[in-house]
Coordinates of C-alpha atoms in Angstrom, one line a residue:
M831 CA -28.1 2.2 -324.7
D832 CA -27.9 5.6 -323.7
S833 CA -25.3 7.7 -322.1
V834 CA -24.4 10.8 -320.7
L835 CA -21.4 13.0 -320.4
L836 CA -22.3 15.5 -318.0
V837 CA -19.1 18.1 -318.6
T838 CA -18.4 20.6 -315.4
D839 CA -16.4 22.6 -312.9
S840 CA -17.5 21.4 -309.8
Y841 CA -18.3 18.0 -308.0
R842 CA -18.7 16.6 -304.3
P843 CA -17.5 16.9 -302.0
N844 CA -17.6 21.0 -303.2
Y845 CA -21.4 21.9 -301.5
D846 CA -22.4 24.7 -303.9
G847 CA -24.9 25.2 -306.3
M848 CA -22.8 23.5 -309.3
A849 CA -22.3 20.6 -307.4
T850 CA -24.9 19.7 -306.0
S851 CA -27.0 20.4 -309.3
I852 CA -24.7 18.3 -310.8
K853 CA -24.6 15.0 -308.6
G854 CA -28.7 15.3 -309.1
I855 CA -28.1 14.8 -312.4
A856 CA -26.1 12.4 -312.3
T857 CA -27.6 10.3 -310.2
A858 CA -31.2 10.5 -311.4
L859 CA -29.2 9.0 -315.0
R860 CA -27.7 6.2 -313.0
D861 CA -31.2 5.7 -310.9
L862 CA -32.6 4.8 -315.1
G863 CA -30.4 2.9 -316.0
K864 CA -28.4 5.4 -317.9
P865 CA -24.0 4.9 -318.7
V866 CA -23.3 8.6 -316.9
T867 CA -20.2 9.8 -316.3
V868 CA -18.8 13.5 -315.0
V869 CA -15.9 14.9 -316.6
W870 CA -14.8 17.6 -314.0
I871 CA -12.6 20.3 -315.0
S872 CA -11.2 22.9 -313.1
P873 CA -7.7 24.7 -312.4
G874 CA -5.7 22.8 -310.7
P875 CA -1.3 22.9 -309.4
T876 CA -0.9 20.1 -312.0
D877 CA -2.1 18.8 -314.8
D878 CA -3.5 15.2 -313.9
R879 CA -6.6 13.4 -314.3
T880 CA -7.8 10.8 -312.0
D881 CA -10.6 8.1 -312.4
Y882 CA -12.7 6.8 -309.7
D883 CA -16.1 5.4 -308.7
D884 CA -18.9 7.9 -306.9
E885 CA -21.9 4.9 -306.0
G886 CA -22.5 3.7 -309.8
I887 CA -21.1 6.4 -311.4
K888 CA -17.8 7.3 -313.4
V889 CA -16.1 10.5 -312.7
I890 CA -12.3 11.5 -314.7
R891 CA -11.4 14.4 -312.7
C892 CA -9.5 16.4 -315.1
S893 CA -6.6 19.7 -313.8
F894 CA -4.9 21.7 -315.0
T895 CA -2.1 24.7 -314.5
R896 CA -3.1 27.8 -315.0
P897 CA -0.2 30.5 -315.7
S898 CA 0.1 33.5 -313.2
F899 CA -1.1 36.1 -315.9
R900 CA -4.2 34.3 -317.9
L901 CA -7.1 34.8 -320.1
P902 CA -10.4 33.2 -320.3
M903 CA -8.4 31.0 -323.7
H904 CA -6.4 29.6 -321.4
G905 CA -9.1 27.3 -319.9
I906 CA -11.2 27.0 -323.4
N907 CA -8.0 25.5 -325.1
E908 CA -7.7 23.4 -321.8
S909 CA -10.6 22.0 -322.3
R910 CA -10.2 21.5 -325.5
R911 CA -7.7 19.0 -324.8
I912 CA -9.4 17.0 -321.7
L913 CA -12.4 16.7 -324.1
H914 CA -10.8 16.0 -327.4
A915 CA -8.9 13.0 -324.8
V916 CA -12.3 11.9 -323.3
L917 CA -14.3 11.8 -326.7
A918 CA -11.9 10.0 -328.4
E919 CA -12.0 6.9 -325.6
G920 CA -16.7 6.8 -326.5
K921 CA -18.5 8.8 -328.0
P922 CA -21.6 9.2 -325.5
T923 CA -25.1 9.4 -327.0
H924 CA -25.6 12.5 -325.1
V925 CA -23.4 15.6 -324.1
W926 CA -24.3 18.1 -321.2
V927 CA -22.7 20.4 -320.2
R928 CA -23.0 23.0 -316.6
W929 CA -20.2 25.4 -317.3
P930 CA -20.1 28.4 -320.3
I931 CA -15.5 27.4 -321.1
Y932 CA -16.1 23.7 -321.6
A933 CA -20.2 24.5 -323.9
V934 CA -17.9 27.7 -325.6
A935 CA -15.5 24.5 -326.5
L936 CA -17.6 22.4 -327.8
A937 CA -19.4 25.3 -329.8
R938 CA -15.5 25.8 -332.0
Y939 CA -14.1 22.7 -331.4
F940 CA -16.2 20.0 -331.8
K941 CA -19.1 20.9 -334.3
N942 CA -20.4 17.2 -335.1
T943 CA -21.4 16.5 -330.6
P944 CA -24.5 17.9 -330.6
F945 CA -24.5 18.9 -326.6
V946 CA -26.9 20.2 -324.5
Y947 CA -26.1 23.7 -322.0
V948 CA -27.1 23.3 -318.8
V949 CA -27.3 27.0 -316.5
G950 CA -29.3 28.0 -313.4
N951 CA -29.5 32.0 -316.1
S952 CA -27.9 34.1 -318.2
H953 CA -23.5 34.4 -317.2
P954 CA -23.4 37.7 -317.9
V955 CA -26.3 38.1 -315.5
S956 CA -24.6 36.7 -313.0
I957 CA -21.4 38.3 -313.4
L958 CA -23.1 42.0 -313.5
G959 CA -24.5 40.7 -310.3
A960 CA -21.0 39.9 -308.7
I961 CA -19.9 43.7 -310.0
T962 CA -22.4 45.7 -308.2
G963 CA -21.5 43.1 -305.1
L964 CA -18.3 44.6 -305.2
A965 CA -17.1 47.5 -303.8
A966 CA -16.7 50.3 -305.5
S967 CA -12.5 50.9 -304.3
D968 CA -11.7 47.3 -305.7
T969 CA -11.3 48.5 -309.1
P970 CA -8.6 45.3 -310.3
R971 CA -11.6 42.9 -309.5
R972 CA -14.3 45.1 -310.9
A973 CA -12.2 46.2 -314.3
K974 CA -11.5 42.3 -314.5
L975 CA -15.6 41.1 -314.2
A976 CA -16.0 44.3 -316.3
Y977 CA -13.5 42.3 -319.2
L978 CA -15.1 38.9 -318.4
Y979 CA -19.1 40.2 -318.8
L980 CA -18.3 41.6 -322.8
V981 CA -16.4 38.4 -323.4
S982 CA -19.5 36.1 -321.9
G983 CA -21.6 38.1 -323.8
K984 CA -19.8 36.5 -327.7
W985 CA -19.8 33.0 -325.8
E986 CA -23.4 33.2 -324.8
K987 CA -24.5 33.7 -328.8
E988 CA -21.6 31.5 -329.4
I989 CA -23.0 28.4 -327.9
L990 CA -27.0 29.3 -328.1
E991 CA -26.3 29.2 -332.4
A992 CA -24.0 26.2 -331.6
C993 CA -26.5 23.0 -328.7
S994 CA -28.8 21.6 -329.6
R995 CA -30.8 22.9 -326.2
T996 CA -30.3 25.2 -323.6
V997 CA -32.2 24.7 -320.8
V998 CA -32.8 27.5 -318.1
F999 CA -33.9 26.8 -313.8
S1000 CA -35.6 29.4 -314.2
R1001 CA -38.5 31.4 -315.7
D1002 CA -36.6 35.2 -315.0
G1003 CA -33.7 32.4 -316.3
L1004 CA -35.6 32.4 -319.8
A1005 CA -36.4 36.0 -319.5
Q1006 CA -32.4 36.7 -319.1
F1007 CA -32.2 34.5 -322.7
Q1008 CA -35.3 36.6 -324.5
E1009 CA -33.8 39.8 -323.5
R1010 CA -30.5 38.9 -324.4
H1011 CA -30.3 36.9 -327.6
G1012 CA -34.2 37.8 -329.2
G1013 CA -34.8 34.6 -331.8
L1014 CA -32.1 32.6 -330.9
S1015 CA -33.9 32.2 -327.5
S1016 CA -36.2 29.7 -329.2
K1017 CA -34.0 27.1 -328.1
V1018 CA -34.0 27.8 -325.0
A1019 CA -36.0 26.2 -321.7
V1020 CA -37.0 26.5 -317.9
V1021 CA -36.5 22.8 -316.4
Y1022 CA -36.9 22.5 -312.8
P1023 CA -33.8 21.3 -310.8
G1024 CA -34.6 18.6 -308.3
I1025 CA -33.3 18.4 -304.4
T1026 CA -31.3 15.8 -303.4
K1027 CA -33.9 14.6 -300.1
K1028 CA -31.3 12.1 -298.6
Q1029 CA -29.0 14.5 -297.5
I1030 CA -31.6 16.4 -295.4
A1031 CA -31.6 14.9 -292.5
A1032 CA -34.1 17.1 -290.1
P1033 CA -35.3 16.9 -287.0
A1034 CA -39.0 18.4 -285.9
F1035 CA -39.5 22.0 -285.4
P1036 CA -39.6 22.4 -281.6
V1037 CA -36.6 19.9 -280.8
A1038 CA -34.7 22.0 -283.7
Q1039 CA -35.6 25.0 -282.4
T1040 CA -35.2 24.4 -278.5
W1041 CA -31.7 22.3 -279.7
L1042 CA -30.6 26.1 -281.2
K1043 CA -31.4 28.1 -278.9
R1044 CA -29.5 25.7 -275.9
E1045 CA -26.6 25.2 -278.2
W1046 CA -25.6 29.0 -278.8
G1047 CA -26.8 30.6 -275.7
I1048 CA -29.9 32.4 -277.4
P1049 CA -32.6 33.4 -275.4
D1050 CA -36.3 30.8 -275.3
H1051 CA -38.6 33.3 -276.1
R1052 CA -36.4 34.6 -279.6
K1053 CA -37.9 33.2 -282.8
L1054 CA -34.8 32.0 -285.1
I1055 CA -34.2 33.9 -288.3
M1056 CA -31.4 31.6 -290.5
Y1057 CA -29.3 32.4 -292.8
V1058 CA -27.1 29.9 -295.1
G1059 CA -25.0 30.9 -297.8
H1060 CA -21.7 32.9 -297.9
M1061 CA -20.9 35.6 -295.6
G1062 CA -19.5 37.9 -298.8
G1063 CA -20.7 39.7 -301.7
A1064 CA -24.7 41.7 -301.7
K1065 CA -27.4 39.7 -299.8
V1066 CA -25.5 39.4 -297.0
A1067 CA -25.2 43.4 -296.9
S1068 CA -28.9 43.5 -297.6
L1069 CA -29.3 41.3 -295.1
W1070 CA -27.7 44.0 -292.0
E1071 CA -29.1 46.5 -293.6
A1072 CA -32.2 44.6 -292.7
I1073 CA -31.2 43.8 -289.2
A1074 CA -30.4 47.6 -288.5
L1075 CA -33.7 48.6 -289.5
L1076 CA -35.3 45.8 -287.0
R1077 CA -33.5 47.2 -284.2
R1078 CA -34.2 50.4 -285.2
R1079 CA -37.6 49.7 -285.0
D1080 CA -37.2 47.4 -281.7
E1081 CA -35.5 50.3 -280.5
S1082 CA -38.9 51.0 -277.6
I1083 CA -39.6 47.3 -276.8
S1084 CA -36.4 45.9 -274.1
E1085 CA -36.6 42.7 -275.0
K1086 CA -36.3 41.4 -278.6
Q1087 CA -38.2 38.8 -280.3
W1088 CA -35.8 38.1 -282.9
H1089 CA -32.2 36.5 -283.8
V1090 CA -30.5 35.8 -286.9
M1091 CA -28.2 33.1 -287.7
F1092 CA -25.3 32.9 -289.8
V1093 CA -24.5 29.7 -291.1
G1094 CA -22.1 29.0 -293.9
P1095 CA -18.3 30.0 -294.9
G1096 CA -16.2 32.9 -294.9
A1097 CA -16.6 35.0 -292.0
D1098 CA -13.8 36.4 -289.5
P1099 CA -15.6 35.6 -286.8
P1100 CA -14.1 39.3 -285.5
S1101 CA -15.1 41.0 -287.7
F1102 CA -18.2 39.8 -287.7
R1103 CA -18.8 40.8 -284.5
K1104 CA -16.9 44.0 -285.0
R1105 CA -20.3 44.5 -287.7
A1106 CA -22.6 43.7 -285.4
S1107 CA -21.4 45.6 -282.6
K1108 CA -20.9 48.9 -284.6
L1109 CA -25.1 48.7 -285.4
G1110 CA -25.7 47.6 -282.6
V1111 CA -26.8 44.5 -282.9
A1112 CA -24.4 41.9 -281.5
D1113 CA -26.6 40.2 -278.7
S1114 CA -29.0 39.2 -281.6
V1115 CA -26.8 37.9 -283.9
T1116 CA -25.0 34.7 -283.7
Y1117 CA -22.1 33.9 -286.6
C1118 CA -22.4 29.7 -286.8
G1119 CA -20.3 28.8 -289.5
V1120 CA -20.7 25.9 -291.7
Q1121 CA -22.7 23.1 -290.4
K1122 CA -22.8 20.6 -293.8
E1123 CA -23.1 17.3 -291.3
L1124 CA -26.1 19.3 -288.9
L1125 CA -27.8 21.7 -291.3
G1126 CA -30.9 20.3 -291.5
A1127 CA -31.5 21.0 -287.8
Y1128 CA -30.4 24.4 -288.4
Y1129 CA -33.5 24.5 -291.4
S1130 CA -35.8 23.2 -289.3
G1131 CA -34.9 25.4 -286.4
A1132 CA -35.7 28.4 -288.1
W1133 CA -38.9 30.2 -287.0
A1134 CA -37.8 32.1 -291.2
H1135 CA -35.6 31.1 -293.3
V1136 CA -33.8 33.9 -296.0
L1137 CA -32.5 34.7 -298.6
P1138 CA -31.6 37.9 -299.4
S1139 CA -30.3 37.6 -303.7
H1140 CA -30.9 40.1 -305.9
V1141 CA -28.6 37.3 -308.7
E1142 CA -29.4 34.0 -307.8
S1143 CA -29.0 31.4 -311.4
F1144 CA -31.4 29.5 -308.9
G1145 CA -31.3 29.3 -304.9
Y1146 CA -31.1 25.3 -303.5
V1147 CA -30.8 26.8 -300.4
L1148 CA -34.5 27.8 -300.6
V1149 CA -35.7 24.6 -301.9
E1150 CA -33.5 23.1 -298.9
A1151 CA -35.3 25.0 -296.5
A1152 CA -38.4 23.8 -297.8
V1153 CA -37.8 20.4 -297.4
C1154 CA -37.3 20.8 -293.7
S1155 CA -40.5 22.7 -293.7
A1156 CA -38.9 25.8 -292.7
P1157 CA -40.6 28.5 -294.6
S1158 CA -38.6 31.4 -297.2
I1159 CA -37.7 34.8 -297.4
A1160 CA -36.1 36.3 -300.8
F1161 CA -36.3 39.6 -303.0
S1162 CA -39.0 38.3 -306.0
A1163 CA -38.0 38.8 -309.7
D1164 CA -38.2 42.1 -311.0
G1165 CA -36.6 42.3 -314.1
K1166 CA -34.6 44.8 -313.6
R1167 CA -32.0 45.0 -310.7
T1168 CA -33.1 41.4 -309.2
R1169 CA -32.6 38.2 -311.4
V1170 CA -34.1 35.3 -309.3
A1171 CA -36.3 32.0 -308.9
A1172 CA -37.5 32.8 -305.9
D1173 CA -40.8 33.2 -307.6
D1174 CA -40.5 29.8 -308.7
I1175 CA -39.8 28.3 -305.7
I1176 CA -42.2 30.3 -303.2
V1177 CA -45.7 30.6 -302.9
D1178 CA -46.1 34.1 -301.6
N1179 CA -48.0 33.9 -298.0
Q1180 CA -48.9 30.2 -298.8
T1181 CA -44.9 28.6 -298.8
G1182 CA -43.1 31.5 -297.5
L1183 CA -42.8 35.1 -298.1
L1184 CA -41.4 36.9 -301.7
A1185 CA -40.1 40.5 -299.9
K1186 CA -40.9 43.6 -302.4
P1187 CA -39.4 46.2 -303.1
A1188 CA -35.9 44.6 -303.6
T1189 CA -34.8 46.1 -300.4
A1190 CA -33.2 46.1 -297.2
E1191 CA -37.0 47.9 -296.1
G1192 CA -38.4 45.8 -297.8
L1193 CA -36.8 42.4 -296.7
A1194 CA -37.0 44.2 -293.0
N1195 CA -40.6 44.2 -293.6
A1196 CA -41.0 40.4 -294.8
I1197 CA -39.6 39.6 -291.6
E1198 CA -41.8 41.4 -289.6
K1199 CA -44.4 39.4 -290.8
A1200 CA -43.2 36.6 -290.2
L1201 CA -42.3 37.1 -286.8
S1202 CA -46.1 37.4 -287.0
W1203 CA -47.2 34.7 -287.6
S1204 CA -48.6 32.1 -284.8
E1205 CA -46.8 28.9 -284.1
E1206 CA -49.7 27.3 -286.1
E1207 CA -49.5 29.2 -288.7
R1208 CA -46.0 28.9 -288.8
E1209 CA -46.2 24.9 -288.9
R1210 CA -48.5 25.1 -291.6
I1211 CA -47.0 27.7 -293.8
G1212 CA -44.1 25.4 -293.4
M1213 CA -45.9 22.3 -294.0
N1214 CA -46.7 23.6 -297.0
A1215 CA -43.2 24.4 -298.1
R1216 CA -42.5 20.8 -298.0
E1217 CA -45.4 19.7 -300.2
H1218 CA -45.3 21.9 -302.9
V1219 CA -40.9 21.2 -303.1
L1220 CA -41.0 18.0 -303.1
G1221 CA -43.8 17.9 -305.6
K1222 CA -42.2 20.4 -307.8
F1223 CA -38.4 19.5 -308.0
S1224 CA -37.2 16.3 -309.1
W1225 CA -34.1 15.5 -310.6
D1226 CA -35.7 12.1 -312.2
R1227 CA -38.3 14.4 -313.9
F1228 CA -35.3 16.5 -314.9
V1229 CA -32.9 13.9 -316.7
K1230 CA -36.1 13.2 -319.0
E1231 CA -37.7 16.0 -320.1
V1232 CA -34.2 16.5 -320.6
L1233 CA -33.4 13.5 -322.7
A1234 CA -36.2 14.5 -324.4
F1235 CA -34.6 17.9 -325.8
S1236 CA -31.3 15.5 -326.4
E1237 CA -33.5 13.6 -328.6
E1238 CA -35.3 15.9 -330.3

């Protein structure tokens, strides 16, 4: 019987995109009757291994110590050691890798082990996006990321040459590989990921909206614009700039018609309030912290959800919001500065809005357009979004397509 080994650097209870995708893939494989093992490798305080069962999915949790001064080769060598031990215990039919360092280890040291590289987009592009999101004064981190950018480009070519297939999540992701690797990109295919619907319980829009306003003391007449994600980086900066533009445009209006809610980790409440006060929007924004258990209610209570990313490997929050019947606003990919999958998720003006150009002004214009919707129009677009993503994104379909690639 076919068996699949998934190699990753994140798994639940983490809630990041990597953990979400691996859990979705593993669950779909299990439901197809395929024995599946997740090898979760990441740095830790000690060299350690723990084997356990997660709802019928075998998980091997491996950690390795990181020296105070480290180079990328340390992670490659440690993953080589761990993978050698795991593969010696049994030869899986398929190996899928969800992180570049571990794919490099397979490419270099396990040449007789075919593998599929599963990645949202080109890793160097992600690193470049991280660099642009840093302050100019953050010289140490910028230098470190610049080095990783150069190294990861070589790694990516090495992986493409060795793997049987590379799977990306969007058309823009495919374009990135075509631009960077020419003929090697013939091994790259777009396979859309899925969504784990049962993880998101969402009440109806009117109920959720009323509850959120009462919970956070927001005036009843305001429409809620929801941001879900980390509070750091360039995407939040774009949103703050757009909020400042909206405030200036509303100076002649005594009562603002909108309120922005920030949901996610990474913010210091005093610093958040200080930033809001400096922009003159302290009464129009709320930081809600992390809301794992109630996330569905936050999505479904939003008039619109916004993801202002310039670089994003996929953007699961767009799909999650749509499952909760919330329209989303996101930047459209431009093949230059903005490399995102929003165009694969949002049908402009039908299931949400694609902000063009990908600037604070473009984002502010899109938010204003959403605010102009009637309640009936907002409900229609939200329902369209739900139907669209449930029909397009499926982990069951994803694993069947990738299994077919593995067998070519």
